[in-house]
Amino acid sequence: MTHDGDGAQPGRLPEGADFDPLEAGGIAAILRREAVWAAVPPDLANRILADVGAAAAQPGARTSDQPTPMRRGQARRSVPALRRHRFALAAAAAAVVGVGGALAVTVAQTDAPPTEVALVGTDLAQQSRGEARVEDTPSGVKISIDVSGLPPAAAGTYYEGWVSGDRGSVAIGTFHLREGSDGVVLWSGVDMRAYPTIKVTLQQEGRGPASSGQVLLAGSLAG
């Protein structure tokens, strides 16, 4: 096996050299892992900080970078305590940043106020009225509909909600009102800015997923 000019083997640290994960890019490598940014328990950061503080307070914990005296022939195997503490504290800080980032994303996604959309009955349901409450959530767009004057769907039929725009139409859920109504909740997985119109159609069972074209209620975020 060949050796470098200073006697160290290739790919290994010289005898007695310290390994510092912070200087070696260890934190950067950790932060690039997807698992670091996965959902974490809300108290994880506090638990990590508590563990680090407890380790630092243990009897015999070193607080300097001075190497531990070694007996003759003993190989250096451990990272100095201070650097281990620095590494642990950096990991705890990364966890705190991850938790804070997750909270910031949740706040940003739910901060916009709900939008109210009036639904007007078409010629097929002139006595019907409704109001849709459109609300962005982390799971999708929640569309709560209160209707009046719309009779229960007859046997073999059902009502279906849609959002539509220049890109076409997307189904957002079905309902029937056969036992009255305490409000209907539908969900959209598309951006309402691209699909601003909300419609309710009368559908026939067994006719497939396409819209029947029998629109009973309609309204638009665009006014």
Backbone as CSV, one residue per row, in Angstrom:
resi,resn,N_x,N_y,N_z,CA_x,CA_y,CA_z,C_x,C_y,C_z
1,MET,0.866,-1.197,0.000,0.000,0.000,0.000,0.890,1.231,0.000
2,THR,0.563,2.176,-0.853,1.350,3.400,-0.944,0.888,4.380,0.094
3,HIS,1.763,5.310,0.460,1.460,6.330,1.447,1.783,7.683,0.872
4,ASP,1.095,8.733,1.404,1.418,10.098,1.023,2.754,10.470,1.613
5,GLY,3.244,11.608,1.183,4.557,12.051,1.623,4.635,12.234,3.108
6,ASP,3.524,12.573,3.806,3.592,12.808,5.238,3.356,11.547,6.037
7,GLY,3.227,10.401,5.334,3.080,9.136,6.044,1.651,8.737,6.284
8,ALA,0.661,9.577,5.903,-0.747,9.235,6.134,-1.249,8.386,4.988
9,GLN,-2.126,7.453,5.271,-2.709,6.642,4.235,-3.773,7.443,3.507
10,PRO,-3.928,7.219,2.168,-4.949,7.962,1.413,-6.333,7.699,1.980
11,GLY,-7.136,8.756,2.079,-8.517,8.630,2.555,-8.653,8.545,4.047
12,ARG,-7.511,8.652,4.798,-7.584,8.600,6.250,-6.965,9.847,6.843
13,LEU,-7.475,10.209,8.045,-6.914,11.359,8.726,-5.561,11.004,9.315
14,PRO,-4.628,11.940,9.382,-3.352,11.677,10.039,-3.584,11.271,11.485
15,GLU,-2.676,10.490,12.024,-2.772,10.035,13.415,-2.922,11.221,14.357
16,GLY,-3.927,11.169,15.229,-4.109,12.232,16.207,-4.975,13.368,15.715
17,ALA,-5.413,13.354,14.413,-6.231,14.461,13.904,-7.659,14.297,14.387
18,ASP,-8.346,15.443,14.657,-9.735,15.442,15.109,-10.667,15.542,13.916
19,PHE,-11.839,14.885,14.004,-12.863,15.009,12.965,-13.978,15.906,13.493
20,ASP,-14.245,16.994,12.801,-15.302,17.934,13.191,-16.381,17.899,12.119
21,PRO,-17.565,17.330,12.409,-18.618,17.237,11.402,-19.013,18.589,10.838
22,LEU,-18.915,19.657,11.661,-19.298,20.978,11.167,-18.343,21.439,10.076
23,GLU,-17.032,21.161,10.265,-16.055,21.589,9.278,-16.062,20.677,8.070
24,ALA,-16.498,19.424,8.233,-16.457,18.455,7.145,-17.731,18.440,6.312
25,GLY,-18.639,19.361,6.555,-19.869,19.431,5.784,-20.926,18.449,6.222
26,GLY,-20.800,17.883,7.438,-21.758,16.891,7.904,-23.169,17.438,8.018
27,ILE,-23.307,18.661,8.546,-24.641,19.257,8.696,-25.296,19.458,7.337
28,ALA,-24.532,19.926,6.357,-25.098,20.141,5.018,-25.616,18.837,4.443
29,ALA,-24.876,17.745,4.637,-25.317,16.447,4.133,-26.603,16.000,4.812
30,ILE,-26.692,16.236,6.121,-27.897,15.853,6.857,-29.108,16.638,6.364
31,LEU,-28.922,17.926,6.161,-30.044,18.781,5.759,-30.529,18.480,4.352
32,ARG,-29.716,17.779,3.548,-30.163,17.430,2.205,-31.037,16.183,2.187
33,ARG,-31.131,15.479,3.314,-31.949,14.279,3.369,-33.423,14.638,3.497
34,GLU,-34.289,13.919,2.744,-35.726,14.195,2.792,-36.291,13.954,4.185
35,ALA,-35.752,12.962,4.878,-36.312,12.610,6.191,-36.216,13.760,7.184
36,VAL,-35.194,14.632,7.002,-35.019,15.760,7.918,-36.215,16.694,7.848
37,TRP,-36.823,16.776,6.677,-37.919,17.742,6.484,-39.287,17.083,6.552
38,ALA,-39.353,15.838,6.945,-40.646,15.179,7.127,-41.334,15.748,8.366
39,ALA,-42.620,15.440,8.502,-43.372,15.939,9.654,-42.768,15.396,10.941
40,VAL,-42.618,16.247,11.921,-42.014,15.851,13.194,-42.946,16.228,14.334
41,PRO,-42.832,15.504,15.488,-43.667,15.860,16.642,-43.399,17.293,17.069
42,PRO,-44.427,18.027,17.535,-44.240,19.439,17.891,-43.256,19.682,19.015
43,ASP,-43.031,18.647,19.861,-42.127,18.849,20.988,-40.738,18.290,20.726
44,LEU,-40.442,17.905,19.459,-39.157,17.275,19.167,-37.985,18.196,19.466
45,ALA,-38.090,19.460,19.069,-36.979,20.389,19.279,-36.663,20.531,20.766
46,ASN,-37.710,20.666,21.607,-37.488,20.805,23.041,-36.846,19.553,23.619
47,ARG,-37.247,18.366,23.123,-36.670,17.130,23.615,-35.200,17.024,23.260
48,ILE,-34.844,17.437,22.030,-33.446,17.381,21.610,-32.604,18.326,22.460
49,LEU,-33.097,19.557,22.646,-32.353,20.535,23.440,-32.180,20.058,24.881
50,ALA,-33.206,19.412,25.440,-33.115,18.904,26.805,-32.066,17.805,26.898
51,ASP,-32.040,16.897,25.894,-31.050,15.818,25.897,-29.627,16.361,25.803
52,VAL,-29.443,17.387,24.932,-28.116,17.975,24.783,-27.674,18.637,26.083
53,GLY,-28.614,19.365,26.731,-28.269,20.022,27.993,-27.920,19.013,29.069
54,ALA,-28.651,17.892,29.114,-28.370,16.868,30.118,-27.005,16.238,29.883
55,ALA,-26.663,16.009,28.589,-25.362,15.408,28.280,-24.227,16.344,28.670
56,ALA,-24.428,17.639,28.429,-23.381,18.609,28.743,-23.176,18.745,30.255
57,ALA,-24.233,18.461,31.041,-24.145,18.633,32.489,-23.626,17.399,33.212
58,GLN,-23.373,16.307,32.483,-22.911,15.092,33.132,-21.513,15.281,33.716
59,PRO,-21.233,14.650,34.856,-19.890,14.757,35.446,-18.840,14.261,34.472
60,GLY,-17.759,15.003,34.382,-16.665,14.598,33.520,-16.788,15.093,32.109
61,ALA,-17.908,15.808,31.782,-18.038,16.345,30.426,-16.981,17.399,30.201
62,ARG,-16.284,17.328,29.063,-15.194,18.260,28.784,-15.751,19.501,28.133
63,THR,-15.205,20.632,28.454,-15.673,21.912,27.923,-14.591,22.626,27.149
64,SER,-13.563,21.918,26.744,-12.506,22.545,25.953,-12.143,21.626,24.819
65,ASP,-11.307,22.113,23.919,-10.873,21.329,22.783,-9.570,20.604,23.065
66,GLN,-9.141,20.609,24.335,-7.901,19.934,24.660,-8.102,18.427,24.552
67,PRO,-7.207,17.730,23.871,-7.378,16.285,23.718,-7.240,15.561,25.045
68,THR,-7.925,14.442,25.178,-7.834,13.617,26.373,-6.463,12.935,26.403
69,PRO,-5.748,13.004,27.538,-4.445,12.323,27.615,-4.618,10.852,27.304
70,MET,-3.671,10.321,26.498,-3.776,8.926,26.085,-2.623,8.129,26.668
71,ARG,-2.934,6.884,26.997,-1.860,5.989,27.414,-1.043,5.583,26.209
72,ARG,0.123,5.160,26.459,1.020,4.792,25.382,0.397,3.656,24.559
73,GLY,0.378,3.840,23.241,-0.169,2.825,22.350,-1.672,2.908,22.175
74,GLN,-2.349,3.811,22.901,-3.808,3.928,22.789,-4.164,4.781,21.584
75,ALA,-5.068,4.300,20.729,-5.460,5.054,19.528,-6.557,6.029,19.881
76,ARG,-6.548,7.180,19.206,-7.620,8.174,19.407,-8.862,7.685,18.674
77,ARG,-9.976,7.580,19.421,-11.195,7.026,18.818,-12.392,7.950,18.905
78,SER,-12.366,8.952,19.775,-13.559,9.774,20.001,-13.318,11.208,19.597
79,VAL,-14.382,11.884,19.192,-14.338,13.311,18.873,-14.329,14.074,20.179
80,PRO,-13.542,15.126,20.332,-13.558,15.909,21.570,-14.972,16.303,21.957
81,ALA,-15.219,16.361,23.277,-16.581,16.576,23.779,-17.181,17.877,23.293
82,LEU,-16.383,18.944,23.264,-16.944,20.221,22.859,-17.473,20.151,21.441
83,ARG,-16.729,19.473,20.557,-17.194,19.386,19.177,-18.420,18.491,19.056
84,ARG,-18.485,17.442,19.894,-19.695,16.628,19.901,-20.886,17.473,20.322
85,HIS,-20.687,18.335,21.330,-21.780,19.206,21.779,-22.159,20.196,20.689
86,ARG,-21.144,20.722,19.975,-21.451,21.657,18.879,-22.281,20.967,17.809
87,PHE,-21.929,19.718,17.490,-22.669,18.976,16.483,-24.113,18.742,16.927
88,ALA,-24.285,18.324,18.195,-25.633,18.066,18.706,-26.469,19.328,18.733
89,LEU,-25.845,20.446,19.158,-26.575,21.713,19.182,-26.968,22.144,17.782
90,ALA,-26.076,21.920,16.805,-26.411,22.272,15.426,-27.568,21.430,14.917
91,ALA,-27.576,20.121,15.261,-28.690,19.265,14.866,-29.984,19.727,15.515
92,ALA,-29.896,20.128,16.801,-31.098,20.638,17.481,-31.600,21.901,16.804
93,ALA,-30.660,22.778,16.424,-31.059,24.006,15.734,-31.742,23.686,14.416
94,ALA,-31.223,22.664,13.701,-31.847,22.274,12.439,-33.264,21.774,12.672
95,ALA,-33.466,21.010,13.771,-34.810,20.525,14.088,-35.746,21.683,14.387
96,VAL,-35.227,22.685,15.139,-36.050,23.862,15.445,-36.441,24.580,14.171
97,VAL,-35.482,24.731,13.246,-35.774,25.397,11.971,-36.818,24.612,11.200
98,GLY,-36.692,23.250,11.202,-37.661,22.426,10.490,-39.054,22.580,11.051
99,VAL,-39.171,22.556,12.397,-40.484,22.725,13.024,-41.039,24.107,12.719
100,GLY,-40.208,25.119,12.836,-40.664,26.479,12.556,-41.094,26.637,11.119
101,GLY,-40.328,25.988,10.192,-40.691,26.075,8.781,-42.030,25.429,8.506
102,ALA,-42.272,24.254,9.148,-43.551,23.581,8.952,-44.696,24.436,9.449
103,LEU,-44.512,25.085,10.601,-45.556,25.961,11.126,-45.786,27.140,10.202
104,ALA,-44.713,27.689,9.647,-44.848,28.838,8.754,-45.625,28.461,7.508
105,VAL,-45.360,27.243,6.960,-46.078,26.801,5.775,-47.558,26.655,6.076
106,THR,-47.887,26.058,7.245,-49.288,25.875,7.604,-49.996,27.212,7.735
107,VAL,-49.358,28.185,8.381,-49.967,29.505,8.536,-50.173,30.159,7.189
108,ALA,-49.171,30.035,6.303,-49.271,30.672,4.987,-50.410,30.074,4.179
109,GLN,-50.648,28.733,4.315,-51.663,28.084,3.526,-53.068,28.368,4.042
110,THR,-53.215,28.702,5.303,-54.546,28.886,5.870,-54.836,30.340,6.250
111,ASP,-53.940,31.245,5.874,-54.074,32.624,6.308,-55.115,33.388,5.496
112,ALA,-55.344,33.027,4.231,-56.277,33.763,3.387,-57.704,33.588,3.899
113,PRO,-58.480,34.679,3.968,-59.861,34.572,4.455,-60.742,33.836,3.448
114,PRO,-61.804,33.148,3.902,-62.714,32.449,2.989,-63.399,33.433,2.042
115,THR,-63.795,32.929,0.885,-64.506,33.728,-0.120,-65.933,33.233,-0.230
116,GLU,-66.870,34.147,-0.213,-68.283,33.787,-0.343,-68.718,33.937,-1.803
117,VAL,-69.397,32.907,-2.305,-69.869,32.919,-3.694,-71.375,32.649,-3.707
118,ALA,-72.157,33.558,-4.301,-73.605,33.367,-4.409,-73.911,32.405,-5.549
119,LEU,-74.780,31.423,-5.274,-75.211,30.472,-6.285,-76.660,30.781,-6.663
120,VAL,-76.913,30.922,-7.949,-78.237,31.310,-8.448,-78.849,30.144,-9.205
121,GLY,-80.160,29.942,-9.009,-80.853,28.867,-9.706,-80.984,29.161,-11.194
122,THR,-80.812,28.143,-12.009,-80.981,28.289,-13.461,-82.452,28.066,-13.821
123,ASP,-82.758,28.003,-15.114,-84.131,27.772,-15.559,-84.653,26.412,-15.100
124,LEU,-83.742,25.474,-14.797,-84.153,24.153,-14.328,-84.489,24.146,-12.840
125,ALA,-84.108,25.190,-12.116,-84.366,25.260,-10.678,-84.455,26.723,-10.263
126,GLN,-85.475,27.390,-10.790,-85.594,28.843,-10.611,-85.825,29.245,-9.159
127,GLN,-86.387,28.380,-8.352,-86.665,28.716,-6.958,-85.487,28.401,-6.031
128,SER,-84.449,27.873,-6.585,-83.315,27.447,-5.763,-82.289,28.568,-5.610
129,ARG,-81.674,28.589,-4.460,-80.604,29.549,-4.155,-79.542,28.834,-3.322
130,GLY,-78.391,29.438,-3.266,-77.344,28.837,-2.452,-76.181,29.796,-2.236
131,GLU,-75.353,29.439,-1.322,-74.135,30.214,-1.070,-72.991,29.239,-0.812
132,ALA,-71.878,29.465,-1.508,-70.694,28.621,-1.352,-69.614,29.400,-0.603
133,ARG,-69.037,28.760,0.381,-67.939,29.342,1.148,-66.656,28.620,0.728
134,VAL,-65.781,29.349,0.067,-64.561,28.766,-0.499,-63.388,29.091,0.418
135,GLU,-62.713,28.040,0.878,-61.650,28.221,1.865,-60.440,27.359,1.521
136,ASP,-59.266,27.973,1.405,-58.031,27.228,1.167,-57.591,26.541,2.453
137,THR,-57.213,25.275,2.349,-56.673,24.520,3.479,-55.435,23.773,2.987
138,PRO,-54.609,23.248,3.897,-53.448,22.470,3.461,-53.810,21.242,2.635
139,SER,-55.047,20.716,2.801,-55.459,19.507,2.075,-56.051,19.800,0.710
140,GLY,-56.505,21.013,0.473,-57.176,21.374,-0.768,-58.132,22.527,-0.516
141,VAL,-58.986,22.790,-1.487,-59.953,23.875,-1.357,-61.267,23.310,-0.818
142,LYS,-61.653,23.769,0.353,-62.894,23.327,0.984,-64.022,24.240,0.519
143,ILE,-65.081,23.644,-0.027,-66.217,24.406,-0.542,-67.468,23.968,0.215
144,SER,-67.924,24.815,1.126,-69.117,24.526,1.926,-70.314,25.206,1.274
145,ILE,-71.358,24.439,1.004,-72.525,24.974,0.286,-73.774,24.871,1.153
146,ASP,-74.479,25.974,1.299,-75.806,26.003,1.915,-76.805,26.300,0.812
147,VAL,-77.821,25.454,0.687,-78.798,25.629,-0.392,-80.209,25.735,0.182
148,SER,-81.072,26.384,-0.566,-82.491,26.473,-0.208,-83.303,26.349,-1.490
149,GLY,-84.470,25.752,-1.362,-85.344,25.605,-2.528,-84.941,24.481,-3.461
150,LEU,-83.910,23.705,-3.084,-83.496,22.581,-3.926,-84.071,21.309,-3.312
151,PRO,-84.995,20.620,-4.006,-85.626,19.427,-3.430,-84.647,18.266,-3.345
152,PRO,-84.945,17.271,-2.517,-84.087,16.092,-2.465,-84.004,15.430,-3.839
153,ALA,-82.832,14.880,-4.145,-82.681,14.183,-5.423,-83.552,12.929,-5.415
154,ALA,-84.276,12.705,-6.497,-85.154,11.538,-6.594,-84.324,10.262,-6.647
155,ALA,-84.969,9.141,-6.338,-84.281,7.854,-6.396,-83.693,7.650,-7.787
156,GLY,-82.467,7.179,-7.831,-81.803,6.966,-9.115,-81.069,8.189,-9.637
157,THR,-81.156,9.296,-8.861,-80.450,10.520,-9.255,-79.645,11.043,-8.064
158,TYR,-78.780,11.979,-8.329,-78.004,12.631,-7.271,-77.497,13.972,-7.796
159,TYR,-77.081,14.810,-6.880,-76.497,16.092,-7.263,-74.973,15.983,-7.250
160,GLU,-74.347,16.734,-8.139,-72.888,16.725,-8.188,-72.367,18.153,-8.327
161,GLY,-71.306,18.433,-7.568,-70.673,19.748,-7.644,-69.508,19.741,-8.631
162,TRP,-69.287,20.900,-9.255,-68.219,21.046,-10.236,-67.562,22.415,-10.086
163,VAL,-66.295,22.501,-10.440,-65.652,23.791,-10.659,-65.188,23.789,-12.109
164,SER,-65.303,24.928,-12.776,-64.964,24.968,-14.196,-64.299,26.279,-14.566
165,GLY,-63.630,26.264,-15.702,-62.936,27.443,-16.221,-62.476,27.159,-17.633
166,ASP,-61.518,27.913,-18.117,-61.033,27.746,-19.486,-60.395,26.382,-19.716
167,ARG,-59.925,25.744,-18.667,-59.271,24.440,-18.799,-60.250,23.276,-18.771
168,GLY,-61.533,23.552,-18.547,-62.521,22.487,-18.475,-63.201,22.452,-17.121
169,SER,-63.767,21.283,-16.770,-64.500,21.115,-15.514,-63.892,19.994,-14.681
170,VAL,-63.977,20.151,-13.347,-63.471,19.149,-12.410,-64.560,18.866,-11.385
171,ALA,-64.898,17.584,-11.202,-65.905,17.199,-10.215,-65.355,17.392,-8.806
172,ILE,-66.207,17.856,-7.890,-65.751,18.118,-6.518,-66.580,17.372,-5.471
173,GLY,-67.507,16.495,-5.902,-68.244,15.690,-4.932,-69.729,15.594,-5.241
174,THR,-70.403,14.634,-4.597,-71.833,14.398,-4.816,-72.609,14.459,-3.509
175,PHE,-73.932,14.666,-3.604,-74.824,14.702,-2.437,-76.251,14.483,-2.917
176,HIS,-77.213,14.329,-1.969,-78.598,14.065,-2.408,-79.652,14.848,-1.628
177,LEU,-79.422,15.268,-0.396,-80.379,16.057,0.410,-81.640,15.273,0.788
178,ARG,-81.598,13.965,0.780,-82.824,13.183,1.028,-83.243,13.171,2.490
179,GLU,-82.361,13.560,3.360,-82.711,13.637,4.785,-82.527,15.064,5.292
180,GLY,-82.853,15.999,4.447,-82.654,17.397,4.804,-81.220,17.812,4.512
181,SER,-80.821,18.960,5.072,-79.460,19.433,4.818,-78.935,20.216,6.012
182,ASP,-77.748,19.823,6.457,-77.062,20.623,7.473,-75.816,21.265,6.848
183,GLY,-75.886,21.437,5.546,-74.763,22.002,4.807,-74.028,20.908,4.057
184,VAL,-73.563,21.227,2.894,-72.842,20.276,2.044,-71.388,20.720,1.956
185,VAL,-70.472,19.789,2.170,-69.051,20.102,2.076,-68.445,19.343,0.910
186,LEU,-67.887,20.075,-0.050,-67.230,19.509,-1.224,-65.765,19.934,-1.209
187,TRP,-64.927,19.232,-1.994,-63.496,19.526,-2.000,-62.971,19.643,-3.424
188,SER,-62.155,20.651,-3.638,-61.511,20.842,-4.939,-60.005,20.668,-4.781
189,GLY,-59.403,19.898,-5.683,-57.957,19.728,-5.671,-57.253,20.582,-6.701
190,VAL,-57.983,21.520,-7.324,-57.385,22.394,-8.333,-57.473,23.851,-7.887
191,ASP,-56.647,24.673,-8.494,-56.581,26.099,-8.160,-57.861,26.790,-8.621
192,MET,-58.564,27.396,-7.684,-59.837,28.034,-8.013,-59.671,29.247,-8.918
193,ARG,-58.473,29.793,-8.981,-58.258,30.907,-9.912,-58.345,30.438,-11.353
194,ALA,-58.036,29.179,-11.603,-58.131,28.618,-12.949,-59.503,27.992,-13.204
195,TYR,-60.243,27.699,-12.110,-61.583,27.104,-12.228,-62.551,27.906,-11.341
196,PRO,-62.854,29.141,-11.721,-63.586,30.040,-10.809,-65.092,29.815,-10.704
197,THR,-65.675,29.052,-11.620,-67.129,28.866,-11.618,-67.522,27.602,-10.868
198,ILE,-68.510,27.733,-9.981,-69.024,26.597,-9.210,-70.414,26.255,-9.729
199,LYS,-70.641,24.970,-10.009,-71.935,24.534,-10.525,-72.429,23.311,-9.762
200,VAL,-73.745,23.133,-9.763,-74.371,21.926,-9.230,-75.257,21.358,-10.328
201,THR,-75.018,20.083,-10.661,-75.807,19.442,-11.715,-76.646,18.309,-11.141
202,LEU,-77.690,17.908,-11.885,-78.502,16.744,-11.556,-77.976,15.587,-12.400
203,GLN,-77.551,14.507,-11.747,-76.951,13.371,-12.435,-77.832,12.125,-12.322
204,GLN,-77.724,11.258,-13.305,-78.438,9.988,-13.313,-77.474,8.859,-12.945
205,GLU,-77.873,8.022,-12.016,-77.024,6.885,-11.652,-76.818,5.974,-12.862
206,GLY,-75.614,5.452,-12.999,-75.307,4.518,-14.072,-75.002,5.174,-15.405
207,ARG,-74.962,6.491,-15.442,-74.696,7.188,-16.709,-73.228,7.594,-16.869
208,GLY,-72.378,7.159,-15.952,-70.962,7.491,-16.076,-70.610,8.779,-15.343
209,PRO,-69.300,9.095,-15.303,-68.829,10.237,-14.507,-68.957,11.600,-15.182
210,ALA,-69.266,11.637,-16.449,-69.336,12.928,-17.151,-70.536,13.743,-16.673
211,SER,-70.424,15.051,-16.786,-71.537,15.931,-16.404,-72.743,15.695,-17.307
212,SER,-73.925,15.719,-16.691,-75.161,15.559,-17.464,-75.495,16.818,-18.260
213,GLY,-74.916,17.938,-17.853,-75.248,19.207,-18.498,-76.481,19.862,-17.917
214,GLN,-77.163,19.186,-16.971,-78.357,19.747,-16.338,-77.929,20.567,-15.111
215,VAL,-77.550,21.804,-15.361,-77.042,22.678,-14.292,-78.228,23.290,-13.557
216,LEU,-78.245,23.136,-12.220,-79.318,23.676,-11.393,-78.910,24.956,-10.680
217,LEU,-77.666,25.038,-10.232,-77.146,26.206,-9.527,-75.779,26.556,-10.105
218,ALA,-75.488,27.860,-10.141,-74.174,28.285,-10.647,-73.790,29.621,-10.041
219,GLY,-72.507,29.815,-9.861,-71.971,31.073,-9.353,-70.474,31.128,-9.665
220,SER,-69.879,32.301,-9.554,-68.476,32.436,-9.931,-67.721,33.325,-8.961
221,LEU,-66.454,32.948,-8.692,-65.586,33.792,-7.881,-65.306,35.108,-8.592
222,ALA,-65.409,35.094,-9.911,-65.141,36.299,-10.687,-66.327,37.264,-10.659
223,GLY,-67.378,36.888,-9.972,-68.532,37.757,-9.860,-69.609,37.403,-10.837
